[in-house]
């Protein structure tokens, strides 16, 4: 039996920890320098809705710079961090995820990101002269990952054999596109050491957007759900990026691609820092299967909706809810 001495922990679910050897060896790896990248990427999106990209061209030093700046912020006294919160939904948040009762062993910074010109939500701490290096690393990182997302989405179009090649990427890189950037910190939890349990860091969910691009330090914790509903742990790799297919891309491909259900568990031993850039379309954009993909008599599996309508529905739901279920025919 695990006795939790912190009252805040009583609100966060416990998950039985996987065995150390339970890391999933089947995560698809897409080497962006190889000629078969487009085909491998499409195969991964259909089977898992999730894959790792290597040879992406983004310097590891840039990733580590932003991670170091995030660690500095999360190491501040609570009273200093809370000046940038509470998250509604943007800003600094701690344990409370959204407004509908979801809780996790996580603290985070959440930014809105615009593409043209590249800018992000201002926060009090970023206005300080001492935050110059944070601002610099953040802007450089966002710009680099935006280019990576465009490359990945154009490879998807190539692999699906549809034209134009930017038919998907232009949805998330236009002036009106709705981007979100999240810095997550999952602190150690000493009370769990020696037990067979982990805390829910970020509960199971799918991402509403088109894709999300994730990078984390070398700490474990990310898990994905396979087609049979089983959960597997993703081996960490701080030099690579992981791509999640989101709900919007599942609809755009009329179910050919699978929006991956995933979660993060906090094992109490390590500090995990992750950086996720969520790429959404403009609010007025209609989300419907791409005509270039549809067969002659193929019917849409979904009712047509705008990104604004879907995002509002997502914000009213719990993390684990099947949001797309509301829009299925």
PDB file of C-alpha atoms in Angstrom:
ATOM      1  CA  UNK A   1       0.000   0.000   0.000  1.00  0.00           C
ATOM      2  CA  UNK A   2       1.260   3.491  -0.896  1.00  0.00           C
ATOM      3  CA  UNK A   3       0.540   6.196   1.680  1.00  0.00           C
ATOM      4  CA  UNK A   4       0.610   9.675   0.159  1.00  0.00           C
ATOM      5  CA  UNK A   5       1.527  12.348   2.705  1.00  0.00           C
ATOM      6  CA  UNK A   6       0.943  15.366   0.442  1.00  0.00           C
ATOM      7  CA  UNK A   7      -2.816  16.196   0.331  1.00  0.00           C
ATOM      8  CA  UNK A   8      -2.441  17.391  -3.287  1.00  0.00           C
ATOM      9  CA  UNK A   9      -1.407  13.860  -4.279  1.00  0.00           C
ATOM     10  CA  UNK A  10      -4.766  12.482  -3.200  1.00  0.00           C
ATOM     11  CA  UNK A  11      -6.288  14.124  -6.277  1.00  0.00           C
ATOM     12  CA  UNK A  12      -3.862  12.470  -8.708  1.00  0.00           C
ATOM     13  CA  UNK A  13      -4.355   8.893  -9.902  1.00  0.00           C
ATOM     14  CA  UNK A  14      -1.760   6.192  -9.284  1.00  0.00           C
ATOM     15  CA  UNK A  15      -0.706   3.868 -12.112  1.00  0.00           C
ATOM     16  CA  UNK A  16       1.098   0.568 -11.630  1.00  0.00           C
ATOM     17  CA  UNK A  17       4.616   1.023 -12.962  1.00  0.00           C
ATOM     18  CA  UNK A  18       5.751  -1.074 -15.940  1.00  0.00           C
ATOM     19  CA  UNK A  19       8.733  -3.351 -15.521  1.00  0.00           C
ATOM     20  CA  UNK A  20      12.059  -1.702 -16.432  1.00  0.00           C
ATOM     21  CA  UNK A  21      12.337  -3.897 -19.516  1.00  0.00           C
ATOM     22  CA  UNK A  22       8.865  -2.911 -20.732  1.00  0.00           C
ATOM     23  CA  UNK A  23      10.060  -0.094 -23.003  1.00  0.00           C
ATOM     24  CA  UNK A  24       8.479  -0.578 -26.418  1.00  0.00           C
ATOM     25  CA  UNK A  25      11.009  -1.512 -29.101  1.00  0.00           C
ATOM     26  CA  UNK A  26       8.566  -1.044 -31.963  1.00  0.00           C
ATOM     27  CA  UNK A  27       8.384   2.769 -32.119  1.00  0.00           C
ATOM     28  CA  UNK A  28       8.660   3.634 -35.835  1.00  0.00           C
ATOM     29  CA  UNK A  29      11.789   5.626 -36.702  1.00  0.00           C
ATOM     30  CA  UNK A  30      11.718   7.911 -39.729  1.00  0.00           C
ATOM     31  CA  UNK A  31      15.127   9.066 -40.922  1.00  0.00           C
ATOM     32  CA  UNK A  32      14.375  12.306 -42.775  1.00  0.00           C
ATOM     33  CA  UNK A  33      17.585  11.973 -44.809  1.00  0.00           C
ATOM     34  CA  UNK A  34      16.480   8.694 -46.416  1.00  0.00           C
ATOM     35  CA  UNK A  35      14.538   8.423 -49.705  1.00  0.00           C
ATOM     36  CA  UNK A  36      11.929   6.151 -48.095  1.00  0.00           C
ATOM     37  CA  UNK A  37      11.043   8.725 -45.407  1.00  0.00           C
ATOM     38  CA  UNK A  38       7.626   9.596 -46.894  1.00  0.00           C
ATOM     39  CA  UNK A  39       6.538   5.959 -47.195  1.00  0.00           C
ATOM     40  CA  UNK A  40       7.730   5.051 -43.683  1.00  0.00           C
ATOM     41  CA  UNK A  41       6.055   8.090 -42.224  1.00  0.00           C
ATOM     42  CA  UNK A  42       2.658   7.248 -43.776  1.00  0.00           C
ATOM     43  CA  UNK A  43       2.956   3.628 -42.602  1.00  0.00           C
ATOM     44  CA  UNK A  44       3.660   4.825 -39.046  1.00  0.00           C
ATOM     45  CA  UNK A  45       0.703   7.237 -39.086  1.00  0.00           C
ATOM     46  CA  UNK A  46      -1.660   4.450 -40.155  1.00  0.00           C
ATOM     47  CA  UNK A  47      -0.430   1.865 -37.640  1.00  0.00           C
ATOM     48  CA  UNK A  48       0.481   3.958 -34.595  1.00  0.00           C
ATOM     49  CA  UNK A  49      -0.289   7.638 -35.190  1.00  0.00           C
ATOM     50  CA  UNK A  50       3.141   8.189 -33.696  1.00  0.00           C
ATOM     51  CA  UNK A  51       6.777   8.054 -34.788  1.00  0.00           C
ATOM     52  CA  UNK A  52      10.276   9.316 -34.050  1.00  0.00           C
ATOM     53  CA  UNK A  53      12.201  11.479 -36.500  1.00  0.00           C
ATOM     54  CA  UNK A  54      15.980  11.460 -36.796  1.00  0.00           C
ATOM     55  CA  UNK A  55      18.346  13.509 -38.979  1.00  0.00           C
ATOM     56  CA  UNK A  56      15.935  16.420 -38.571  1.00  0.00           C
ATOM     57  CA  UNK A  57      18.582  19.132 -38.846  1.00  0.00           C
ATOM     58  CA  UNK A  58      17.830  20.897 -35.546  1.00  0.00           C
ATOM     59  CA  UNK A  59      20.956  21.253 -33.390  1.00  0.00           C
ATOM     60  CA  UNK A  60      20.860  19.326 -30.130  1.00  0.00           C
ATOM     61  CA  UNK A  61      22.526  22.356 -28.522  1.00  0.00           C
ATOM     62  CA  UNK A  62      19.415  24.448 -29.282  1.00  0.00           C
ATOM     63  CA  UNK A  63      17.135  21.866 -27.646  1.00  0.00           C
ATOM     64  CA  UNK A  64      19.359  21.735 -24.580  1.00  0.00           C
ATOM     65  CA  UNK A  65      19.509  25.548 -24.363  1.00  0.00           C
ATOM     66  CA  UNK A  66      15.734  25.843 -24.149  1.00  0.00           C
ATOM     67  CA  UNK A  67      15.540  22.896 -21.758  1.00  0.00           C
ATOM     68  CA  UNK A  68      18.102  24.588 -19.478  1.00  0.00           C
ATOM     69  CA  UNK A  69      16.080  27.824 -19.523  1.00  0.00           C
ATOM     70  CA  UNK A  70      12.915  25.895 -18.661  1.00  0.00           C
ATOM     71  CA  UNK A  71      14.682  24.138 -15.774  1.00  0.00           C
ATOM     72  CA  UNK A  72      15.819  27.534 -14.453  1.00  0.00           C
ATOM     73  CA  UNK A  73      12.242  28.794 -14.491  1.00  0.00           C
ATOM     74  CA  UNK A  74      10.783  25.679 -12.855  1.00  0.00           C
ATOM     75  CA  UNK A  75      13.477  25.891 -10.159  1.00  0.00           C
ATOM     76  CA  UNK A  76      12.237  29.325  -9.041  1.00  0.00           C
ATOM     77  CA  UNK A  77      10.314  29.665  -5.757  1.00  0.00           C
ATOM     78  CA  UNK A  78       6.554  29.013  -6.227  1.00  0.00           C
ATOM     79  CA  UNK A  79       5.684  32.656  -5.537  1.00  0.00           C
ATOM     80  CA  UNK A  80       7.854  33.740  -8.485  1.00  0.00           C
ATOM     81  CA  UNK A  81       6.439  31.154 -10.884  1.00  0.00           C
ATOM     82  CA  UNK A  82       2.878  31.957  -9.882  1.00  0.00           C
ATOM     83  CA  UNK A  83       3.304  35.526 -11.142  1.00  0.00           C
ATOM     84  CA  UNK A  84       2.871  34.026 -14.625  1.00  0.00           C
ATOM     85  CA  UNK A  85      -0.332  32.187 -13.662  1.00  0.00           C
ATOM     86  CA  UNK A  86      -2.821  30.821 -13.080  1.00  0.00           C
ATOM     87  CA  UNK A  87      -3.169  29.251 -16.527  1.00  0.00           C
ATOM     88  CA  UNK A  88      -6.511  30.275 -18.107  1.00  0.00           C
ATOM     89  CA  UNK A  89      -5.527  28.342 -20.183  1.00  0.00           C
ATOM     90  CA  UNK A  90      -2.288  30.202 -21.062  1.00  0.00           C
ATOM     91  CA  UNK A  91       0.444  30.938 -18.547  1.00  0.00           C
ATOM     92  CA  UNK A  92       1.880  28.979 -15.632  1.00  0.00           C
ATOM     93  CA  UNK A  93      -0.061  26.053 -14.205  1.00  0.00           C
ATOM     94  CA  UNK A  94       0.633  23.536 -11.466  1.00  0.00           C
ATOM     95  CA  UNK A  95      -1.141  20.162 -11.174  1.00  0.00           C
ATOM     96  CA  UNK A  96      -4.488  21.436 -12.491  1.00  0.00           C
ATOM     97  CA  UNK A  97      -4.841  20.652 -16.216  1.00  0.00           C
ATOM     98  CA  UNK A  98      -7.663  22.574 -17.849  1.00  0.00           C
ATOM     99  CA  UNK A  99     -10.885  23.650 -16.176  1.00  0.00           C
ATOM    100  CA  UNK A 100     -12.757  20.337 -15.968  1.00  0.00           C
ATOM    101  CA  UNK A 101     -11.146  18.531 -13.054  1.00  0.00           C
ATOM    102  CA  UNK A 102      -8.106  16.845 -14.603  1.00  0.00           C
ATOM    103  CA  UNK A 103      -5.066  16.747 -12.308  1.00  0.00           C
ATOM    104  CA  UNK A 104      -1.494  15.587 -12.849  1.00  0.00           C
ATOM    105  CA  UNK A 105       1.936  15.600 -11.235  1.00  0.00           C
ATOM    106  CA  UNK A 106       3.095  18.367 -13.557  1.00  0.00           C
ATOM    107  CA  UNK A 107       3.805  22.064 -13.700  1.00  0.00           C
ATOM    108  CA  UNK A 108       3.867  23.840 -17.015  1.00  0.00           C
ATOM    109  CA  UNK A 109       4.057  26.963 -19.126  1.00  0.00           C
ATOM    110  CA  UNK A 110       1.544  27.276 -21.962  1.00  0.00           C
ATOM    111  CA  UNK A 111       2.014  29.771 -24.810  1.00  0.00           C
ATOM    112  CA  UNK A 112      -0.089  30.710 -27.823  1.00  0.00           C
ATOM    113  CA  UNK A 113       2.094  30.945 -30.936  1.00  0.00           C
ATOM    114  CA  UNK A 114       1.444  32.879 -34.132  1.00  0.00           C
ATOM    115  CA  UNK A 115       3.310  31.976 -37.309  1.00  0.00           C
ATOM    116  CA  UNK A 116       3.664  35.208 -39.266  1.00  0.00           C
ATOM    117  CA  UNK A 117       5.379  37.009 -37.728  1.00  0.00           C
ATOM    118  CA  UNK A 118       6.563  34.399 -35.248  1.00  0.00           C
ATOM    119  CA  UNK A 119       5.470  35.498 -31.779  1.00  0.00           C
ATOM    120  CA  UNK A 120       4.216  33.964 -28.528  1.00  0.00           C
ATOM    121  CA  UNK A 121       2.235  34.867 -25.424  1.00  0.00           C
ATOM    122  CA  UNK A 122       4.111  37.430 -23.314  1.00  0.00           C
ATOM    123  CA  UNK A 123       4.536  36.516 -19.640  1.00  0.00           C
ATOM    124  CA  UNK A 124       5.773  38.619 -16.761  1.00  0.00           C
ATOM    125  CA  UNK A 125       9.027  36.746 -16.240  1.00  0.00           C
ATOM    126  CA  UNK A 126       9.931  37.003 -19.934  1.00  0.00           C
ATOM    127  CA  UNK A 127       9.846  40.801 -19.736  1.00  0.00           C
ATOM    128  CA  UNK A 128      12.736  40.794 -17.273  1.00  0.00           C
ATOM    129  CA  UNK A 129      16.210  41.613 -18.652  1.00  0.00           C
ATOM    130  CA  UNK A 130      17.452  38.395 -17.067  1.00  0.00           C
ATOM    131  CA  UNK A 131      15.126  36.418 -19.389  1.00  0.00           C
ATOM    132  CA  UNK A 132      16.981  37.509 -22.529  1.00  0.00           C
ATOM    133  CA  UNK A 133      18.515  34.054 -23.048  1.00  0.00           C
ATOM    134  CA  UNK A 134      15.112  32.361 -22.493  1.00  0.00           C
ATOM    135  CA  UNK A 135      13.470  34.621 -25.112  1.00  0.00           C
ATOM    136  CA  UNK A 136      16.263  33.992 -27.589  1.00  0.00           C
ATOM    137  CA  UNK A 137      16.224  30.199 -27.175  1.00  0.00           C
ATOM    138  CA  UNK A 138      12.413  30.061 -27.297  1.00  0.00           C
ATOM    139  CA  UNK A 139      12.095  32.049 -30.518  1.00  0.00           C
ATOM    140  CA  UNK A 140      14.901  30.127 -32.231  1.00  0.00           C
ATOM    141  CA  UNK A 141      13.442  26.784 -31.147  1.00  0.00           C
ATOM    142  CA  UNK A 142       9.901  27.622 -32.276  1.00  0.00           C
ATOM    143  CA  UNK A 143      11.174  28.750 -35.683  1.00  0.00           C
ATOM    144  CA  UNK A 144      13.201  25.561 -36.167  1.00  0.00           C
ATOM    145  CA  UNK A 145      10.389  23.220 -35.105  1.00  0.00           C
ATOM    146  CA  UNK A 146       7.910  25.057 -37.328  1.00  0.00           C
ATOM    147  CA  UNK A 147      10.149  24.303 -40.327  1.00  0.00           C
ATOM    148  CA  UNK A 148      10.409  20.672 -39.214  1.00  0.00           C
ATOM    149  CA  UNK A 149       6.607  20.387 -38.968  1.00  0.00           C
ATOM    150  CA  UNK A 150       6.240  21.769 -42.506  1.00  0.00           C
ATOM    151  CA  UNK A 151       8.746  19.223 -43.794  1.00  0.00           C
ATOM    152  CA  UNK A 152       6.974  16.349 -42.039  1.00  0.00           C
ATOM    153  CA  UNK A 153       3.538  17.394 -43.318  1.00  0.00           C
ATOM    154  CA  UNK A 154       4.809  17.753 -46.875  1.00  0.00           C
ATOM    155  CA  UNK A 155       6.316  14.272 -46.648  1.00  0.00           C
ATOM    156  CA  UNK A 156       2.897  13.035 -45.501  1.00  0.00           C
ATOM    157  CA  UNK A 157       1.301  14.516 -48.625  1.00  0.00           C
ATOM    158  CA  UNK A 158       4.028  12.929 -50.753  1.00  0.00           C
ATOM    159  CA  UNK A 159       3.512   9.549 -49.112  1.00  0.00           C
ATOM    160  CA  UNK A 160      -0.260   9.827 -49.613  1.00  0.00           C
ATOM    161  CA  UNK A 161       0.371  10.777 -53.261  1.00  0.00           C
ATOM    162  CA  UNK A 162      -1.707  13.943 -53.113  1.00  0.00           C
ATOM    163  CA  UNK A 163      -1.096  17.399 -54.548  1.00  0.00           C
ATOM    164  CA  UNK A 164      -0.226  20.121 -53.855  1.00  0.00           C
ATOM    165  CA  UNK A 165       2.534  19.044 -51.471  1.00  0.00           C
ATOM    166  CA  UNK A 166       1.643  21.843 -49.041  1.00  0.00           C
ATOM    167  CA  UNK A 167      -2.050  20.909 -48.865  1.00  0.00           C
ATOM    168  CA  UNK A 168      -1.672  19.979 -45.163  1.00  0.00           C
ATOM    169  CA  UNK A 169       1.326  22.067 -44.121  1.00  0.00           C
ATOM    170  CA  UNK A 170      -0.260  25.354 -45.239  1.00  0.00           C
ATOM    171  CA  UNK A 171      -3.063  24.782 -42.732  1.00  0.00           C
ATOM    172  CA  UNK A 172      -0.659  25.119 -39.801  1.00  0.00           C
ATOM    173  CA  UNK A 173       1.825  27.680 -41.120  1.00  0.00           C
ATOM    174  CA  UNK A 174      -0.488  30.431 -42.376  1.00  0.00           C
ATOM    175  CA  UNK A 175      -0.785  33.825 -40.718  1.00  0.00           C
ATOM    176  CA  UNK A 176      -4.014  32.774 -38.968  1.00  0.00           C
ATOM    177  CA  UNK A 177      -2.889  29.283 -37.858  1.00  0.00           C
ATOM    178  CA  UNK A 178      -3.484  28.424 -34.210  1.00  0.00           C
ATOM    179  CA  UNK A 179      -0.283  27.214 -32.557  1.00  0.00           C
ATOM    180  CA  UNK A 180       0.269  26.241 -28.928  1.00  0.00           C
ATOM    181  CA  UNK A 181       3.583  25.592 -27.210  1.00  0.00           C
ATOM    182  CA  UNK A 182       3.841  23.777 -23.898  1.00  0.00           C
ATOM    183  CA  UNK A 183       6.797  23.356 -21.529  1.00  0.00           C
ATOM    184  CA  UNK A 184       6.101  20.580 -19.011  1.00  0.00           C
ATOM    185  CA  UNK A 185       8.045  19.714 -15.862  1.00  0.00           C
ATOM    186  CA  UNK A 186       7.299  16.469 -14.014  1.00  0.00           C
ATOM    187  CA  UNK A 187       9.155  16.724 -10.671  1.00  0.00           C
ATOM    188  CA  UNK A 188      10.483  13.728  -8.731  1.00  0.00           C
ATOM    189  CA  UNK A 189       8.113  12.389  -6.085  1.00  0.00           C
ATOM    190  CA  UNK A 190      10.192  10.841  -3.265  1.00  0.00           C
ATOM    191  CA  UNK A 191       7.198   9.245  -1.543  1.00  0.00           C
ATOM    192  CA  UNK A 192       6.840   6.814  -4.474  1.00  0.00           C
ATOM    193  CA  UNK A 193      10.434   5.586  -4.449  1.00  0.00           C
ATOM    194  CA  UNK A 194      10.621   1.859  -3.851  1.00  0.00           C
ATOM    195  CA  UNK A 195       6.960   1.324  -4.736  1.00  0.00           C
ATOM    196  CA  UNK A 196       5.503  -0.327  -7.826  1.00  0.00           C
ATOM    197  CA  UNK A 197       3.423   2.724  -8.654  1.00  0.00           C
ATOM    198  CA  UNK A 198       3.759   5.943 -10.616  1.00  0.00           C
ATOM    199  CA  UNK A 199       1.699   9.094 -10.473  1.00  0.00           C
ATOM    200  CA  UNK A 200      -0.338  10.280 -13.408  1.00  0.00           C
ATOM    201  CA  UNK A 201       1.779  13.083 -14.815  1.00  0.00           C
ATOM    202  CA  UNK A 202      -0.528  13.974 -17.693  1.00  0.00           C
ATOM    203  CA  UNK A 203      -3.613  11.810 -18.128  1.00  0.00           C
ATOM    204  CA  UNK A 204      -4.458   9.822 -21.237  1.00  0.00           C
ATOM    205  CA  UNK A 205      -5.711  11.884 -24.177  1.00  0.00           C
ATOM    206  CA  UNK A 206      -5.412  12.556 -27.863  1.00  0.00           C
ATOM    207  CA  UNK A 207      -4.251  15.909 -29.226  1.00  0.00           C
ATOM    208  CA  UNK A 208      -6.985  17.914 -30.998  1.00  0.00           C
ATOM    209  CA  UNK A 209      -4.613  19.597 -33.465  1.00  0.00           C
ATOM    210  CA  UNK A 210      -3.163  18.383 -36.787  1.00  0.00           C
ATOM    211  CA  UNK A 211       0.178  17.221 -35.382  1.00  0.00           C
ATOM    212  CA  UNK A 212       2.268  17.876 -32.304  1.00  0.00           C
ATOM    213  CA  UNK A 213       6.064  17.798 -32.181  1.00  0.00           C
ATOM    214  CA  UNK A 214       7.563  16.601 -28.886  1.00  0.00           C
ATOM    215  CA  UNK A 215      11.058  16.675 -27.489  1.00  0.00           C
ATOM    216  CA  UNK A 216      12.011  15.655 -23.951  1.00  0.00           C
ATOM    217  CA  UNK A 217      15.084  15.065 -21.844  1.00  0.00           C
ATOM    218  CA  UNK A 218      16.326  11.520 -21.339  1.00  0.00           C
ATOM    219  CA  UNK A 219      13.768  10.670 -18.646  1.00  0.00           C
ATOM    220  CA  UNK A 220      11.132   8.003 -19.181  1.00  0.00           C
ATOM    221  CA  UNK A 221       7.422   8.588 -18.700  1.00  0.00           C
ATOM    222  CA  UNK A 222       5.769   8.885 -22.116  1.00  0.00           C
ATOM    223  CA  UNK A 223       3.411   6.029 -22.963  1.00  0.00           C
ATOM    224  CA  UNK A 224       1.248   5.406 -26.027  1.00  0.00           C
ATOM    225  CA  UNK A 225      -1.769   3.179 -26.495  1.00  0.00           C
ATOM    226  CA  UNK A 226      -1.596   0.560 -29.247  1.00  0.00           C
ATOM    227  CA  UNK A 227      -4.513  -0.517 -31.428  1.00  0.00           C
ATOM    228  CA  UNK A 228      -5.379  -3.312 -28.984  1.00  0.00           C
ATOM    229  CA  UNK A 229      -5.677  -0.780 -26.126  1.00  0.00           C
ATOM    230  CA  UNK A 230      -2.470  -1.861 -24.354  1.00  0.00           C
ATOM    231  CA  UNK A 231      -0.092   0.789 -23.026  1.00  0.00           C
ATOM    232  CA  UNK A 232       3.618   0.740 -23.837  1.00  0.00           C
ATOM    233  CA  UNK A 233       6.470   2.950 -22.653  1.00  0.00           C
ATOM    234  CA  UNK A 234       8.365   4.974 -25.251  1.00  0.00           C
ATOM    235  CA  UNK A 235      12.165   4.888 -24.830  1.00  0.00           C
ATOM    236  CA  UNK A 236      13.402   8.476 -24.364  1.00  0.00           C
ATOM    237  CA  UNK A 237      15.752  10.082 -26.867  1.00  0.00           C
ATOM    238  CA  UNK A 238      16.757  13.674 -26.186  1.00  0.00           C
ATOM    239  CA  UNK A 239      18.336  14.089 -29.630  1.00  0.00           C
ATOM    240  CA  UNK A 240      15.221  13.179 -31.628  1.00  0.00           C
ATOM    241  CA  UNK A 241      11.660  14.420 -31.998  1.00  0.00           C
ATOM    242  CA  UNK A 242       8.452  12.452 -31.590  1.00  0.00           C
ATOM    243  CA  UNK A 243       5.432  13.267 -33.751  1.00  0.00           C
ATOM    244  CA  UNK A 244       1.843  12.692 -32.643  1.00  0.00           C
ATOM    245  CA  UNK A 245      -0.994  12.489 -35.164  1.00  0.00           C
ATOM    246  CA  UNK A 246      -3.825  14.663 -33.839  1.00  0.00           C
ATOM    247  CA  UNK A 247      -7.608  14.398 -34.149  1.00  0.00           C
ATOM    248  CA  UNK A 248      -7.734  16.971 -36.958  1.00  0.00           C
ATOM    249  CA  UNK A 249      -5.325  14.948 -39.105  1.00  0.00           C
ATOM    250  CA  UNK A 250      -7.362  11.803 -38.489  1.00  0.00           C
ATOM    251  CA  UNK A 251     -10.368  13.651 -39.928  1.00  0.00           C
ATOM    252  CA  UNK A 252      -8.384  15.174 -42.832  1.00  0.00           C
ATOM    253  CA  UNK A 253      -7.337  11.647 -43.848  1.00  0.00           C
ATOM    254  CA  UNK A 254     -10.846  10.236 -43.205  1.00  0.00           C
ATOM    255  CA  UNK A 255      -9.506   7.831 -40.607  1.00  0.00           C
ATOM    256  CA  UNK A 256      -6.527   6.576 -42.610  1.00  0.00           C
ATOM    257  CA  UNK A 257      -4.212   8.095 -40.006  1.00  0.00           C
ATOM    258  CA  UNK A 258      -4.788   7.336 -36.351  1.00  0.00           C
ATOM    259  CA  UNK A 259      -4.838   9.997 -33.641  1.00  0.00           C
ATOM    260  CA  UNK A 260      -2.638   8.463 -30.971  1.00  0.00           C
ATOM    261  CA  UNK A 261      -3.854   8.172 -27.379  1.00  0.00           C
ATOM    262  CA  UNK A 262      -0.975   8.889 -25.012  1.00  0.00           C
ATOM    263  CA  UNK A 263      -0.153   9.827 -21.422  1.00  0.00           C
ATOM    264  CA  UNK A 264       2.787  10.629 -19.160  1.00  0.00           C
ATOM    265  CA  UNK A 265       3.510   8.819 -15.896  1.00  0.00           C
ATOM    266  CA  UNK A 266       5.756  10.305 -13.215  1.00  0.00           C
ATOM    267  CA  UNK A 267       7.812   7.567 -11.595  1.00  0.00           C
ATOM    268  CA  UNK A 268       9.035   9.566  -8.613  1.00  0.00           C
ATOM    269  CA  UNK A 269      12.710   9.040  -9.433  1.00  0.00           C
ATOM    270  CA  UNK A 270      13.549  11.448 -12.241  1.00  0.00           C
ATOM    271  CA  UNK A 271      12.711  14.974 -13.291  1.00  0.00           C
ATOM    272  CA  UNK A 272      11.176  14.960 -16.777  1.00  0.00           C
ATOM    273  CA  UNK A 273      11.128  18.080 -18.951  1.00  0.00           C
ATOM    274  CA  UNK A 274       9.247  18.036 -22.242  1.00  0.00           C
ATOM    275  CA  UNK A 275       8.588  20.618 -24.940  1.00  0.00           C
ATOM    276  CA  UNK A 276       5.576  20.211 -27.235  1.00  0.00           C
ATOM    277  CA  UNK A 277       4.589  22.405 -30.174  1.00  0.00           C
ATOM    278  CA  UNK A 278       0.964  21.806 -31.213  1.00  0.00           C
ATOM    279  CA  UNK A 279       0.117  22.784 -34.780  1.00  0.00           C
ATOM    280  CA  UNK A 280      -3.512  23.776 -35.327  1.00  0.00           C
ATOM    281  CA  UNK A 281      -5.264  25.322 -38.338  1.00  0.00           C
ATOM    282  CA  UNK A 282      -6.924  28.772 -38.477  1.00  0.00           C
ATOM    283  CA  UNK A 283     -10.049  29.038 -36.325  1.00  0.00           C
ATOM    284  CA  UNK A 284     -12.360  29.448 -39.332  1.00  0.00           C
ATOM    285  CA  UNK A 285     -10.854  26.469 -41.207  1.00  0.00           C
ATOM    286  CA  UNK A 286     -13.336  23.702 -41.999  1.00  0.00           C
ATOM    287  CA  UNK A 287     -12.022  20.313 -40.896  1.00  0.00           C
ATOM    288  CA  UNK A 288     -13.145  17.653 -43.358  1.00  0.00           C
ATOM    289  CA  UNK A 289     -11.524  14.832 -45.349  1.00  0.00           C
ATOM    290  CA  UNK A 290      -9.225  16.090 -48.115  1.00  0.00           C
ATOM    291  CA  UNK A 291     -10.997  15.701 -51.494  1.00  0.00           C
ATOM    292  CA  UNK A 292      -7.691  14.541 -53.038  1.00  0.00           C
ATOM    293  CA  UNK A 293      -7.785  11.460 -50.789  1.00  0.00           C
ATOM    294  CA  UNK A 294     -11.397  10.414 -51.171  1.00  0.00           C
ATOM    295  CA  UNK A 295     -12.296   7.458 -53.349  1.00  0.00           C
ATOM    296  CA  UNK A 296     -15.075   7.707 -55.920  1.00  0.00           C
ATOM    297  CA  UNK A 297     -17.824   6.492 -53.578  1.00  0.00           C
ATOM    298  CA  UNK A 298     -16.065   7.068 -50.291  1.00  0.00           C
ATOM    299  CA  UNK A 299     -18.168   8.847 -47.663  1.00  0.00           C
ATOM    300  CA  UNK A 300     -16.821  11.058 -44.896  1.00  0.00           C
ATOM    301  CA  UNK A 301     -16.784   9.373 -41.496  1.00  0.00           C
ATOM    302  CA  UNK A 302     -17.241  12.760 -39.823  1.00  0.00           C
ATOM    303  CA  UNK A 303     -19.588  15.715 -39.776  1.00  0.00           C
ATOM    304  CA  UNK A 304     -17.969  18.865 -41.089  1.00  0.00           C
ATOM    305  CA  UNK A 305     -16.839  21.316 -38.405  1.00  0.00           C
ATOM    306  CA  UNK A 306     -14.509  24.255 -37.996  1.00  0.00           C
ATOM    307  CA  UNK A 307     -11.358  24.221 -35.907  1.00  0.00           C
ATOM    308  CA  UNK A 308     -12.979  26.827 -33.650  1.00  0.00           C
ATOM    309  CA  UNK A 309     -15.925  24.513 -32.987  1.00  0.00           C
ATOM    310  CA  UNK A 310     -13.686  21.548 -32.289  1.00  0.00           C
ATOM    311  CA  UNK A 311     -11.294  23.434 -30.029  1.00  0.00           C
ATOM    312  CA  UNK A 312     -14.203  24.776 -27.956  1.00  0.00           C
ATOM    313  CA  UNK A 313     -15.587  21.246 -27.617  1.00  0.00           C
ATOM    314  CA  UNK A 314     -12.144  19.994 -26.556  1.00  0.00           C
ATOM    315  CA  UNK A 315     -11.836  22.652 -23.854  1.00  0.00           C
ATOM    316  CA  UNK A 316     -15.217  21.610 -22.431  1.00  0.00           C
ATOM    317  CA  UNK A 317     -14.210  17.946 -22.190  1.00  0.00           C
ATOM    318  CA  UNK A 318     -12.084  15.864 -19.842  1.00  0.00           C
ATOM    319  CA  UNK A 319      -8.694  14.687 -21.092  1.00  0.00           C
ATOM    320  CA  UNK A 320      -9.733  11.053 -21.552  1.00  0.00           C
ATOM    321  CA  UNK A 321     -12.983  11.818 -23.401  1.00  0.00           C
ATOM    322  CA  UNK A 322     -13.399  10.634 -26.977  1.00  0.00           C
ATOM    323  CA  UNK A 323     -13.752  14.117 -28.447  1.00  0.00           C
ATOM    324  CA  UNK A 324     -14.098  12.960 -32.030  1.00  0.00           C
ATOM    325  CA  UNK A 325     -17.062  10.825 -31.036  1.00  0.00           C
ATOM    326  CA  UNK A 326     -19.201  13.966 -30.977  1.00  0.00           C
ATOM    327  CA  UNK A 327     -18.420  14.584 -34.645  1.00  0.00           C
ATOM    328  CA  UNK A 328     -18.663  11.083 -36.060  1.00  0.00           C
ATOM    329  CA  UNK A 329     -21.509  10.306 -38.442  1.00  0.00           C
TER     330      UNK A 329
END
